Amino acid sequence: MKPLMRRVRVPSARVLQLTWNGRPLRAHEGDTVLTALLLAGERPRLTLGEGAPRAGFCLMGACQDCWVQTAAGKRLRACSTLARDGMELVSAQPGEIPCT
Ligand code: FES
């Protein structure tokens, strides 16, 4: 997919290596998981009904539109979670992460 974000300036922060659904995903220190996903043209989840890609909505931890999971099954909000080196993340299938 086409990236929904682009950097206006490349940060001097350290580059982090994560994985998304088993594929390499780069981030810079200080990026949220959602920033890394949208810069890479990825989407954090699909809608329950249509399976349409979602990209987050509020970007501040309030709407719950950006749930993703760690490879170990822990769910987290991509917009309010800082990327960490070595993170292994997977998208949730529609219906796997209920709204709470
Ligand atoms: S985008 Fe709204 S909670 Fe993450």
GROMACS .gro file of C-alpha atoms and ligand atoms in nm:
model
  104
    1MET     CA    1   0.000   0.000   0.000
    2LYS     CA    2   0.100   0.359  -0.050
    3PRO     CA    3   0.249   0.517   0.265
    4LEU     CA    4   0.006   0.744   0.448
    5MET     CA    5   0.286   0.943   0.609
    6ARG     CA    6   0.619   1.075   0.496
    7ARG     CA    7   0.901   1.228   0.690
    8VAL     CA    8   0.974   1.590   0.621
    9ARG     CA    9   1.317   1.544   0.773
   10VAL     CA   10   1.519   1.230   0.845
   11PRO     CA   11   1.583   1.221   1.219
   12SER     CA   12   1.932   1.167   1.353
   13ALA     CA   13   1.791   0.920   1.605
   14ARG     CA   14   1.907   0.559   1.605
   15VAL     CA   15   1.742   0.328   1.351
   16LEU     CA   16   1.546   0.042   1.504
   17GLN     CA   17   1.474  -0.293   1.342
   18LEU     CA   18   1.132  -0.445   1.406
   19THR     CA   19   0.925  -0.703   1.223
   20TRP     CA   20   0.568  -0.672   1.101
   21ASN     CA   21   0.395  -0.995   1.008
   22GLY     CA   22   0.739  -1.148   0.971
   23ARG     CA   23   0.872  -0.876   0.741
   24PRO     CA   24   1.140  -0.622   0.836
   25LEU     CA   25   1.008  -0.286   0.957
   26ARG     CA   26   1.230   0.012   1.029
   27ALA     CA   27   1.167   0.288   1.278
   28HIS     CA   28   1.366   0.562   1.440
   29GLU     CA   29   1.403   0.595   1.813
   30GLY     CA   30   1.109   0.806   1.931
   31ASP     CA   31   0.871   0.683   1.661
   32THR     CA   32   0.550   0.517   1.764
   33VAL     CA   33   0.464   0.179   1.620
   34LEU     CA   34   0.189   0.347   1.416
   35THR     CA   35   0.437   0.597   1.269
   36ALA     CA   36   0.661   0.313   1.157
   37LEU     CA   37   0.369   0.123   1.005
   38LEU     CA   38   0.223   0.418   0.815
   39LEU     CA   39   0.564   0.528   0.685
   40ALA     CA   40   0.611   0.176   0.550
   41GLY     CA   41   0.272   0.171   0.378
   42GLU     CA   42   0.131  -0.081   0.625
   43ARG     CA   43  -0.200  -0.065   0.811
   44PRO     CA   44  -0.240  -0.182   1.170
   45ARG     CA   45  -0.563  -0.374   1.130
   46LEU     CA   46  -0.867  -0.454   0.916
   47THR     CA   47  -1.228  -0.366   0.988
   48LEU     CA   48  -1.450  -0.631   1.135
   49GLY     CA   49  -1.721  -0.624   0.868
   50GLU     CA   50  -1.558  -0.554   0.534
   51GLY     CA   51  -1.198  -0.634   0.614
   52ALA     CA   52  -1.102  -0.285   0.499
   53PRO     CA   53  -0.762  -0.152   0.610
   54ARG     CA   54  -0.758   0.093   0.900
   55ALA     CA   55  -0.486   0.345   0.975
   56GLY     CA   56  -0.577   0.468   1.320
   57PHE     CA   57  -0.804   0.765   1.378
   58CYS     CA   58  -0.730   0.977   1.683
   59LEU     CA   59  -0.353   0.913   1.702
   60MET     CA   60  -0.364   0.979   2.077
   61GLY     CA   61  -0.476   0.653   2.238
   62ALA     CA   62  -0.847   0.725   2.261
   63CYS     CA   63  -1.030   0.559   1.969
   64GLN     CA   64  -0.884   0.205   1.976
   65ASP     CA   65  -0.856   0.196   1.598
   66CYS     CA   66  -0.491   0.094   1.595
   67TRP     CA   67  -0.471  -0.229   1.792
   68VAL     CA   68  -0.188  -0.460   1.693
   69GLN     CA   69  -0.036  -0.758   1.867
   70THR     CA   70   0.308  -0.869   1.963
   71ALA     CA   71   0.417  -1.208   1.833
   72ALA     CA   72   0.357  -1.331   2.188
   73GLY     CA   73  -0.008  -1.225   2.167
   74LYS     CA   74  -0.001  -0.910   2.381
   75ARG     CA   75  -0.219  -0.640   2.231
   76LEU     CA   76  -0.113  -0.278   2.220
   77ARG     CA   77  -0.219   0.051   2.072
   78ALA     CA   78   0.017   0.132   1.788
   79CYS     CA   79  -0.035   0.507   1.822
   80SER     CA   80   0.072   0.527   2.185
   81THR     CA   81   0.345   0.263   2.192
   82LEU     CA   82   0.701   0.362   2.115
   83ALA     CA   83   0.882   0.135   1.874
   84ARG     CA   84   1.157  -0.070   2.033
   85ASP     CA   85   1.443  -0.248   1.866
   86GLY     CA   86   1.362  -0.616   1.807
   87MET     CA   87   0.984  -0.585   1.846
   88GLU     CA   88   0.795  -0.861   1.665
   89LEU     CA   89   0.450  -0.733   1.572
   90VAL     CA   90   0.159  -0.887   1.388
   91SER     CA   91  -0.167  -0.749   1.261
   92ALA     CA   92  -0.486  -0.878   1.412
   93GLN     CA   93  -0.743  -1.046   1.194
   94PRO     CA   94  -1.087  -0.889   1.195
   95GLY     CA   95  -1.263  -0.974   1.517
   96GLU     CA   96  -0.950  -1.091   1.703
   97ILE     CA   97  -0.916  -0.772   1.904
   98PRO     CA   98  -1.253  -0.658   2.030
   99CYS     CA   99  -1.319  -0.296   2.106
  100THR     CA  100  -1.333  -0.245   2.483
  101FES     S1  101  -0.536   0.576   1.666
  101FES    FE1  102  -0.685   0.604   1.818
  101FES     S2  103  -0.620   0.477   1.982
  101FES    FE2  104  -0.462   0.467   1.834
   0.00000   0.00000   0.00000
